[in-house]
Coordinates of N, CA and C in Angstrom, one line a residue:
X12 N 65.0 167.0 -2.5 CA 65.6 166.1 -1.6 C 64.6 165.2 -0.8
X13 N 64.9 164.0 -0.5 CA 64.0 163.1 0.3 C 64.1 163.5 1.7
X14 N 63.2 162.9 2.5 CA 63.3 163.1 4.0 C 64.6 162.6 4.5
X15 N 65.0 161.5 4.1 CA 66.3 160.9 4.5 C 67.5 161.9 4.2
X16 N 67.4 162.4 3.0 CA 68.5 163.4 2.6 C 68.5 164.6 3.5
X17 N 67.3 165.1 3.8 CA 67.2 166.2 4.7 C 67.8 165.9 6.1
X18 N 67.5 164.7 6.6 CA 68.0 164.3 7.9 C 69.5 164.3 7.9
X19 N 70.0 163.7 6.8 CA 71.5 163.6 6.6 C 72.1 165.0 6.5
X20 N 71.4 165.9 5.8 CA 71.9 167.3 5.7 C 72.0 167.9 7.1
X21 N 71.0 167.8 7.9 CA 71.1 168.4 9.2 C 72.3 167.8 10.0
X22 N 72.4 166.5 10.0 CA 73.5 165.9 10.8 C 74.9 166.3 10.2
X23 N 75.0 166.4 8.9 CA 76.2 166.8 8.2 C 76.6 168.2 8.6
X24 N 75.6 169.1 8.6 CA 75.9 170.5 9.0 C 76.3 170.5 10.5
X25 N 75.7 169.7 11.3 CA 76.0 169.7 12.7 C 77.5 169.2 12.9
X26 N 77.9 168.2 12.2 CA 79.3 167.7 12.3 C 80.3 168.8 11.9
X27 N 79.9 169.6 10.9 CA 80.8 170.6 10.4 C 80.9 171.7 11.5
X28 N 79.8 172.0 12.2 CA 79.8 173.0 13.3 C 80.7 172.5 14.4
X29 N 80.5 171.3 14.8 CA 81.3 170.7 15.9 C 82.8 170.8 15.5
X30 N 83.2 170.4 14.3 CA 84.6 170.4 13.9 C 85.2 171.9 14.0
X31 N 84.3 172.9 13.7 CA 84.8 174.3 13.7 C 84.4 175.0 15.0
X32 N 84.0 174.3 16.0 CA 83.4 175.0 17.2 C 84.5 175.8 17.9
X33 N 84.2 177.0 18.3 CA 85.1 177.9 19.0 C 85.4 177.5 20.5
X34 N 86.1 176.5 20.7 CA 86.3 175.9 22.0 C 87.0 176.9 22.9
X35 N 87.9 177.8 22.4 CA 88.5 178.8 23.2 C 87.5 179.7 23.9
X36 N 86.4 180.0 23.2 CA 85.4 180.9 23.8 C 84.7 180.1 25.0
X37 N 84.5 178.8 24.8 CA 83.9 178.1 25.9 C 84.9 178.1 27.1
X38 N 86.2 177.9 26.8 CA 87.2 177.9 27.9 C 87.2 179.2 28.6
X39 N 87.2 180.3 27.9 CA 87.1 181.7 28.5 C 85.9 181.9 29.3
X40 N 84.7 181.4 28.8 CA 83.5 181.5 29.5 C 83.5 180.7 30.8
X41 N 84.2 179.5 30.8 CA 84.3 178.7 32.0 C 85.2 179.5 33.0
X42 N 86.2 180.1 32.6 CA 87.1 180.9 33.5 C 86.3 182.0 34.2
X43 N 85.4 182.7 33.4 CA 84.6 183.8 34.0 C 83.6 183.2 35.0
X44 N 83.1 182.0 34.7 CA 82.1 181.3 35.6 C 82.8 181.0 36.9
X45 N 84.1 180.4 36.8 CA 84.8 180.1 38.0 C 85.1 181.3 38.8
X46 N 85.5 182.4 38.2 CA 85.8 183.6 38.9 C 84.6 184.1 39.6
X47 N 83.4 184.0 39.0 CA 82.2 184.5 39.6 C 81.8 183.6 40.8
X48 N 81.9 182.3 40.6 CA 81.7 181.4 41.7 C 82.6 181.6 42.9
X49 N 83.9 181.7 42.6 CA 84.9 181.9 43.7 C 84.7 183.3 44.4
X50 N 84.2 184.3 43.7 CA 83.9 185.6 44.4 C 82.6 185.6 45.1
X51 N 81.8 184.6 45.0 CA 80.5 184.6 45.6 C 79.5 185.5 44.8
X52 N 79.8 185.7 43.5 CA 78.9 186.5 42.7 C 77.7 185.7 42.2
X53 N 76.9 186.4 41.4 CA 75.7 185.9 40.8 C 75.8 185.8 39.3
X54 N 75.3 184.7 38.8 CA 75.1 184.6 37.3 C 73.7 185.0 36.9
X55 N 73.6 185.9 36.0 CA 72.3 186.3 35.4 C 72.3 185.8 34.0
X56 N 71.2 185.1 33.6 CA 71.1 184.6 32.2 C 69.8 185.0 31.6
X57 N 69.9 185.3 30.3 CA 68.7 185.8 29.6 C 68.7 185.4 28.1
X58 N 67.5 185.2 27.6 CA 67.3 184.9 26.2 C 65.8 185.1 25.8
X59 N 65.5 184.9 24.6 CA 64.1 185.0 24.1 C 63.6 183.7 23.4
X60 N 62.3 183.5 23.4 CA 61.8 182.4 22.7 C 62.3 181.0 23.2
X61 N 62.7 180.2 22.3 CA 63.2 178.9 22.6 C 64.5 179.0 23.5
X62 N 65.3 180.0 23.4 CA 66.4 180.2 24.2 C 66.0 180.4 25.7
X63 N 64.9 181.0 25.9 CA 64.4 181.2 27.3 C 64.1 179.8 27.9
X64 N 63.5 179.0 27.1 CA 63.2 177.6 27.5 C 64.4 176.9 27.9
X65 N 65.5 177.0 27.1 CA 66.7 176.3 27.4 C 67.3 176.8 28.7
X66 N 67.2 178.1 29.0 CA 67.7 178.7 30.2 C 67.0 178.2 31.4
X67 N 65.7 177.8 31.3 CA 65.0 177.1 32.4 C 65.7 175.8 32.7
X68 N 66.1 175.1 31.7 CA 66.9 173.9 31.9 C 68.3 174.2 32.5
X69 N 68.9 175.2 32.0 CA 70.2 175.6 32.5 C 70.1 176.0 34.0
X70 N 69.1 176.7 34.4 CA 68.9 177.2 35.8 C 68.9 175.9 36.7
X71 N 68.2 174.9 36.3 CA 68.1 173.7 37.1 C 69.5 173.1 37.2
X72 N 70.2 173.0 36.1 CA 71.5 172.3 36.1 C 72.6 173.1 36.9
X73 N 72.7 174.4 36.6 CA 73.7 175.2 37.3 C 73.5 175.3 38.8
X74 N 72.2 175.4 39.2 CA 71.9 175.5 40.6 C 72.2 174.3 41.4
X75 N 72.0 173.1 40.8 CA 72.0 171.9 41.6 C 73.1 170.9 41.2
X76 N 73.3 170.7 39.9 CA 74.1 169.5 39.4 C 75.5 169.6 39.9
X77 N 76.2 170.7 40.0 CA 77.6 170.7 40.5 C 77.7 170.4 42.0
X78 N 76.6 170.3 42.6 CA 76.6 170.2 44.1 C 75.9 168.9 44.6
X79 N 76.0 167.9 43.8 CA 75.5 166.6 44.3 C 76.7 165.6 44.0
X80 N 76.6 164.5 44.7 CA 77.7 163.5 44.5 C 77.6 163.0 43.0
X81 N 78.7 162.3 42.6 CA 78.8 161.9 41.2 C 77.7 161.0 40.8
X82 N 77.3 160.1 41.7 CA 76.2 159.2 41.4 C 74.8 159.8 41.7
X83 N 74.8 161.0 42.1 CA 73.5 161.8 42.4 C 72.8 161.2 43.6
X84 N 73.5 160.5 44.5 CA 72.8 159.9 45.6 C 72.7 160.8 46.8
X85 N 73.5 161.9 46.8 CA 73.4 162.8 48.0 C 74.0 164.2 47.6
X86 N 73.6 165.2 48.3 CA 74.2 166.5 48.1 C 75.6 166.5 48.7
X87 N 76.5 167.4 48.2 CA 77.8 167.5 48.8 C 77.6 168.4 50.1
X88 N 78.6 168.5 50.9 CA 78.5 169.2 52.2 C 77.9 170.6 52.1
X89 N 77.1 170.9 53.0 CA 76.4 172.2 53.0 C 77.4 173.3 53.1
X90 N 78.6 173.0 53.6 CA 79.6 174.1 53.8 C 80.2 174.5 52.5
X91 N 80.0 173.7 51.4 CA 80.6 174.1 50.1 C 79.7 175.1 49.5
X92 N 80.4 176.2 49.0 CA 79.6 177.4 48.5 C 78.8 176.9 47.3
X93 N 77.6 177.4 47.2 CA 76.7 177.1 46.0 C 76.8 178.3 45.1
X94 N 76.4 178.0 43.8 CA 76.4 179.1 42.8 C 75.0 179.8 42.9
X95 N 75.1 181.1 42.9 CA 73.9 182.0 42.8 C 73.6 182.1 41.3
X96 N 72.4 181.6 40.9 CA 72.1 181.7 39.5 C 70.7 182.3 39.3
X97 N 70.5 183.3 38.6 CA 69.2 184.0 38.4 C 68.8 183.8 36.9
X98 N 67.7 183.1 36.6 CA 67.2 183.0 35.3 C 66.2 184.2 35.1
X99 N 66.7 185.2 34.3 CA 65.8 186.3 34.1 C 64.6 186.1 33.3
X100 N 64.5 184.9 32.7 CA 63.3 184.5 31.9 C 62.4 183.7 32.7
X101 N 62.6 183.4 34.0 CA 62.0 182.4 34.7 C 60.5 182.7 35.2
X102 N 60.2 183.9 35.3 CA 58.9 184.2 35.9 C 58.0 184.9 34.8
X103 N 56.9 184.2 34.4 CA 56.0 184.8 33.5 C 55.3 186.1 34.1
X104 N 55.1 186.1 35.4 CA 54.4 187.2 36.0 C 55.4 188.4 36.0
X105 N 56.7 188.2 36.3 CA 57.6 189.3 36.3 C 57.8 189.9 34.9
X106 N 58.0 189.0 33.9 CA 58.3 189.4 32.6 C 57.1 190.2 32.0
X107 N 55.9 189.6 32.2 CA 54.7 190.3 31.6 C 54.5 191.7 32.3
X108 N 54.8 191.7 33.6 CA 54.7 193.0 34.3 C 55.7 194.0 33.8
X109 N 56.9 193.6 33.6 CA 57.9 194.5 33.1 C 57.6 195.0 31.7
X110 N 57.1 194.1 30.9 CA 56.8 194.5 29.5 C 55.6 195.5 29.6
X111 N 54.7 195.2 30.4 CA 53.5 196.1 30.5 C 53.9 197.5 31.0
X112 N 54.8 197.5 32.0 CA 55.1 198.8 32.6 C 56.2 199.5 31.9
X113 N 57.2 198.8 31.4 CA 58.4 199.5 30.9 C 58.7 199.2 29.4
X114 N 58.0 198.2 28.8 CA 58.2 197.9 27.4 C 59.2 196.7 27.3
X115 N 59.1 196.0 26.2 CA 59.9 194.8 26.0 C 61.4 195.0 25.9
X116 N 61.8 196.2 25.5 CA 63.2 196.4 25.3 C 63.9 196.6 26.7
X117 N 63.2 196.8 27.8 CA 63.7 197.1 29.1 C 63.5 195.9 30.0
X118 N 62.9 194.8 29.6 CA 62.4 193.8 30.5 C 63.6 193.1 31.2
X119 N 64.8 193.0 30.6 CA 65.9 192.4 31.3 C 66.8 193.4 32.0
X120 N 67.0 194.6 31.4 CA 67.8 195.6 32.0 C 67.2 196.0 33.3
X121 N 65.9 196.1 33.4 CA 65.3 196.5 34.6 C 65.4 195.5 35.7
X122 N 65.6 194.3 35.4 CA 65.8 193.2 36.4 C 67.2 193.2 36.8
X123 N 68.2 193.6 36.0 CA 69.6 193.5 36.3 C 70.1 194.7 37.0
X124 N 69.8 195.9 36.5 CA 70.4 197.1 36.8 C 70.5 197.4 38.4
X125 N 69.4 197.1 39.1 CA 69.5 197.4 40.6 C 70.4 196.5 41.4
X126 N 70.8 195.4 40.7 CA 71.5 194.4 41.5 C 72.9 194.0 41.0
X127 N 73.2 194.2 39.8 CA 74.4 193.6 39.2 C 75.7 194.4 39.8
X128 N 76.7 193.6 40.0 CA 78.0 194.1 40.6 C 79.1 193.6 39.8
X129 N 80.3 194.1 40.0 CA 81.5 193.6 39.3 C 81.8 192.1 39.7
X130 N 81.3 191.6 40.7 CA 81.5 190.2 41.1 C 80.7 189.2 40.2
X131 N 79.7 189.7 39.4 CA 78.7 188.9 38.8 C 79.1 188.6 37.3
X132 N 78.4 187.7 36.7 CA 78.5 187.3 35.3 C 77.1 187.4 34.7
X133 N 77.0 188.1 33.6 CA 75.8 188.2 32.9 C 75.9 187.5 31.6
X134 N 75.0 186.5 31.3 CA 75.1 185.6 30.2 C 73.9 185.9 29.2
X135 N 74.2 186.2 28.0 CA 73.2 186.7 27.0 C 73.2 185.7 25.8
X136 N 72.0 185.3 25.5 CA 71.8 184.4 24.3 C 70.9 185.0 23.3
X137 N 71.4 185.3 22.1 CA 70.6 185.9 21.1 C 71.1 185.4 19.8
X138 N 70.3 184.8 19.0 CA 70.7 184.3 17.7 C 71.2 185.4 16.8
X139 N 70.6 186.5 16.7 CA 71.0 187.6 15.9 C 72.1 188.4 16.5
X140 N 72.2 188.4 17.8 CA 73.1 189.2 18.6 C 72.6 190.6 18.7
X141 N 71.4 190.9 18.2 CA 70.9 192.3 18.2 C 69.5 192.4 19.0
X142 N 69.1 191.4 19.7 CA 67.8 191.5 20.4 C 67.9 192.7 21.3
X143 N 67.0 193.7 21.2 CA 67.1 194.9 21.9 C 67.1 194.7 23.5
X144 N 66.3 193.8 24.0 CA 66.2 193.6 25.4 C 67.5 193.0 25.9
X145 N 68.1 192.1 25.2 CA 69.4 191.5 25.5 C 70.5 192.5 25.5
X146 N 70.6 193.2 24.4 CA 71.6 194.2 24.2 C 71.6 195.3 25.3
X147 N 70.4 195.7 25.6 CA 70.3 196.8 26.7 C 70.7 196.3 28.0
X148 N 70.4 195.0 28.3 CA 70.9 194.4 29.6 C 72.4 194.2 29.6
X149 N 73.0 193.9 28.5 CA 74.4 193.8 28.4 C 75.1 195.1 28.6
X150 N 74.5 196.2 28.1 CA 75.0 197.5 28.2 C 75.0 197.9 29.7
X151 N 74.0 197.5 30.4 CA 73.9 197.8 31.9 C 75.0 197.0 32.6
X152 N 75.2 195.7 32.2 CA 76.2 194.9 32.9 C 77.6 195.5 32.6
X153 N 77.9 195.9 31.4 CA 79.2 196.5 31.1 C 79.4 197.7 31.9
X154 N 78.4 198.6 32.0 CA 78.5 199.8 32.8 C 78.8 199.5 34.3
X155 N 78.2 198.4 34.8 CA 78.4 198.0 36.2 C 79.8 197.3 36.4
X156 N 80.5 197.0 35.4 CA 81.8 196.3 35.5 C 81.7 194.8 35.7
X157 N 80.5 194.3 35.4 CA 80.3 192.8 35.5 C 81.0 192.1 34.4
X158 N 81.3 190.8 34.6 CA 81.7 189.9 33.5 C 80.6 189.7 32.6
X159 N 80.9 189.6 31.3 CA 79.8 189.4 30.3 C 80.1 188.3 29.3
X160 N 79.2 187.5 29.0 CA 79.3 186.4 28.0 C 78.1 186.4 27.1
X161 N 78.3 186.3 25.8 CA 77.2 186.2 24.9 C 77.4 185.1 24.0
X162 N 76.3 184.5 23.5 CA 76.3 183.4 22.5 C 75.4 183.8 21.4
X163 N 75.9 183.8 20.2 CA 75.2 184.3 19.0 C 75.5 183.4 17.8
X164 N 75.1 183.9 16.6 CA 75.5 183.2 15.4 C 75.6 184.3 14.3
X165 N 75.9 184.0 13.1 CA 76.0 185.0 12.0 C 77.2 185.8 12.3
X166 N 77.0 187.2 12.3 CA 78.2 188.1 12.5 C 78.3 188.5 14.0
X167 N 77.4 188.0 14.9 CA 77.5 188.3 16.3 C 76.7 189.5 16.7
X168 N 76.4 190.4 15.8 CA 75.6 191.6 16.1 C 76.3 192.5 17.1
X169 N 75.4 193.2 17.8 CA 75.9 194.1 18.9 C 76.5 193.3 20.1
X170 N 76.0 192.1 20.3 CA 76.5 191.3 21.4 C 78.0 191.1 21.3
X171 N 78.5 190.9 20.1 CA 79.9 190.7 19.8 C 80.7 191.8 20.3
X172 N 80.2 193.0 20.2 CA 81.0 194.2 20.6 C 80.9 194.5 22.1
X173 N 79.9 194.0 22.7 CA 79.6 194.3 24.1 C 80.2 193.3 25.1
X174 N 80.2 192.1 24.7 CA 80.5 191.0 25.7 C 82.0 190.8 25.8
X175 N 82.5 190.5 27.0 CA 83.9 190.1 27.2 C 84.3 188.9 26.4
X176 N 83.4 188.0 26.4 CA 83.5 186.8 25.6 C 82.3 186.6 24.7
X177 N 82.4 186.5 23.4 CA 81.2 186.2 22.6 C 81.5 184.9 21.8
X178 N 80.7 183.9 22.0 CA 80.8 182.7 21.3 C 79.8 182.8 20.1
X179 N 80.4 182.8 18.9 CA 79.6 182.8 17.7 C 79.6 181.4 17.1
X180 N 78.4 180.8 17.0 CA 78.2 179.5 16.4 C 78.5 179.6 14.9
X181 N 79.5 178.8 14.4 CA 79.9 178.9 13.0 C 78.9 178.3 12.1
X182 N 79.0 178.6 10.8 CA 78.3 177.9 9.8 C 77.1 178.6 9.2
X183 N 76.5 177.9 8.2 CA 75.2 178.4 7.6 C 74.5 177.1 7.3
X184 N 73.2 177.2 7.0 CA 72.3 176.1 6.9 C 71.5 176.1 5.6
X185 N 71.2 174.9 5.1 CA 70.2 174.8 4.0 C 69.1 173.9 4.4
X186 N 69.0 173.6 5.7 CA 67.9 172.7 6.2 C 66.6 173.5 6.4
X187 N 65.5 172.9 6.1 CA 64.2 173.6 6.2 C 64.0 174.2 7.5
X188 N 63.5 175.4 7.6 CA 63.2 176.1 8.9 C 64.3 176.9 9.4
X189 N 65.5 176.8 8.9 CA 66.6 177.6 9.4 C 67.5 178.1 8.3
X190 N 66.8 178.8 7.3 CA 67.5 179.5 6.2 C 67.0 180.9 6.3
X191 N 67.6 181.7 5.4 CA 67.2 183.1 5.3 C 67.6 183.9 6.6
X192 N 66.7 184.7 7.1 CA 66.9 185.4 8.4 C 67.0 184.5 9.6
X193 N 66.5 183.3 9.4 CA 66.6 182.3 10.5 C 67.8 181.4 10.4
X194 N 68.7 181.7 9.5 CA 69.9 180.9 9.2 C 70.6 180.3 10.4
X195 N 70.7 179.0 10.4 CA 71.4 178.2 11.4 C 70.8 178.2 12.8
X196 N 69.5 178.6 12.9 CA 69.0 178.8 14.3 C 68.8 177.5 15.0
X197 N 68.4 176.5 14.4 CA 68.2 175.2 15.1 C 69.6 174.7 15.6
X198 N 70.6 174.9 14.8 CA 72.0 174.5 15.2 C 72.4 175.4 16.4
X199 N 72.1 176.6 16.3 CA 72.4 177.5 17.4 C 71.8 177.1 18.7
X200 N 70.5 176.8 18.6 CA 69.8 176.3 19.9 C 70.3 175.0 20.4
X201 N 70.7 174.1 19.5 CA 71.3 172.8 19.9 C 72.6 173.1 20.6
X202 N 73.4 174.0 20.0 CA 74.7 174.3 20.6 C 74.6 175.0 21.9
X203 N 73.6 175.8 22.1 CA 73.4 176.5 23.4 C 73.2 175.5 24.5
X204 N 72.5 174.5 24.3 CA 72.3 173.4 25.3 C 73.6 172.7 25.6
X205 N 74.4 172.4 24.5 CA 75.7 171.8 24.7 C 76.7 172.7 25.5
X206 N 76.7 174.0 25.2 CA 77.6 174.8 25.9 C 77.2 174.9 27.4
X207 N 75.9 175.0 27.6 CA 75.5 175.1 29.0 C 75.9 173.8 29.8
X208 N 75.8 172.6 29.1 CA 76.2 171.4 29.7 C 77.7 171.3 29.9
X209 N 78.5 171.8 29.0 CA 79.9 171.9 29.2 C 80.3 172.7 30.4
X210 N 79.7 173.9 30.5 CA 80.0 174.8 31.6 C 79.6 174.2 33.0
X211 N 78.4 173.5 33.0 CA 77.9 172.9 34.2 C 78.9 171.8 34.6
X212 N 79.3 170.9 33.7 CA 80.2 169.8 34.0 C 81.6 170.3 34.4
X213 N 82.1 171.4 33.8 CA 83.4 172.0 34.2 C 83.3 172.6 35.6
X214 N 82.2 173.2 35.9 CA 82.0 173.7 37.3 C 81.9 172.6 38.3
X215 N 81.2 171.5 37.9 CA 81.1 170.4 38.8 C 82.5 169.8 39.1
X216 N 83.3 169.7 38.1 CA 84.7 169.2 38.3 C 85.5 170.1 39.2
X217 N 85.4 171.4 39.0 CA 86.1 172.3 39.9 C 85.6 172.2 41.3
X218 N 84.3 172.2 41.5 CA 83.8 172.0 42.9 C 84.3 170.8 43.6
X219 N 84.2 169.6 42.8 CA 84.6 168.4 43.3 C 86.1 168.4 43.7
X220 N 86.9 168.9 42.8 CA 88.4 169.0 43.0 C 88.7 169.8 44.3
X221 N 88.0 170.9 44.5 CA 88.2 171.8 45.6 C 87.8 171.1 46.9
X222 N 86.7 170.3 46.8 CA 86.2 169.6 48.0 C 87.1 168.4 48.4
X223 N 87.8 167.8 47.5 CA 88.6 166.6 47.7 C 89.6 166.7 48.9
X224 N 90.4 167.8 49.0 CA 91.3 167.9 50.1 C 90.6 168.0 51.5
X225 N 89.4 168.6 51.5 CA 88.7 168.7 52.7 C 88.2 167.3 53.2
X226 N 87.7 166.5 52.2 CA 87.3 165.1 52.5 C 88.5 164.3 53.0
X227 N 89.6 164.5 52.4 CA 90.8 163.7 52.7 C 91.3 164.0 54.2
X228 N 91.1 165.3 54.6 CA 91.6 165.6 55.9 C 90.6 165.3 57.0
X229 N 89.3 165.0 56.6 CA 88.3 164.6 57.5 C 87.7 163.3 57.1
X230 N 88.4 162.2 57.3 CA 87.9 160.9 56.9 C 86.6 160.5 57.6

């Protein structure tokens, strides 16, 4: 195949994924996010490798974007509840310390277990659905009675069994770099960013709708 053919292959695969995308899982994830926000709970998010980088982006978006005006010219009123969002991948010092002291399989569960409550939402991103550190933290969240969301691909792995809502990115790939054990991984990572953007936008709409009556009564 030529380079152009490979590019078209990637885009064709992406279109097929979009057409088959499990929108109901996004809907249910949004409902859990709303419940967590309304309860004053905390969102904890985790992933490995490139997924951890995407969660740094998500941390910025979830923490700030729903709470600025539509044109981004000003924050909304300080009286409007903000979302508590913890990026468990965010600190290199913390992660390296936990790995050094407790081992890589406990790096996320050790951060979550002392704090997670039934008011919270734990979001897990694992392409295989079997990453030991992600699975162990989900087990802790389930034991605590927290809401749980996972995003995976393939058969969903252990995450599919543990999470209240598990979004499994559909499809398979023939594109270079995401075949074999890495099947569909680029598309999974692309979809992860899209799902986070959908959830941020839906939360922004909910926050704006809730704030509208207050603005109307105080012109």
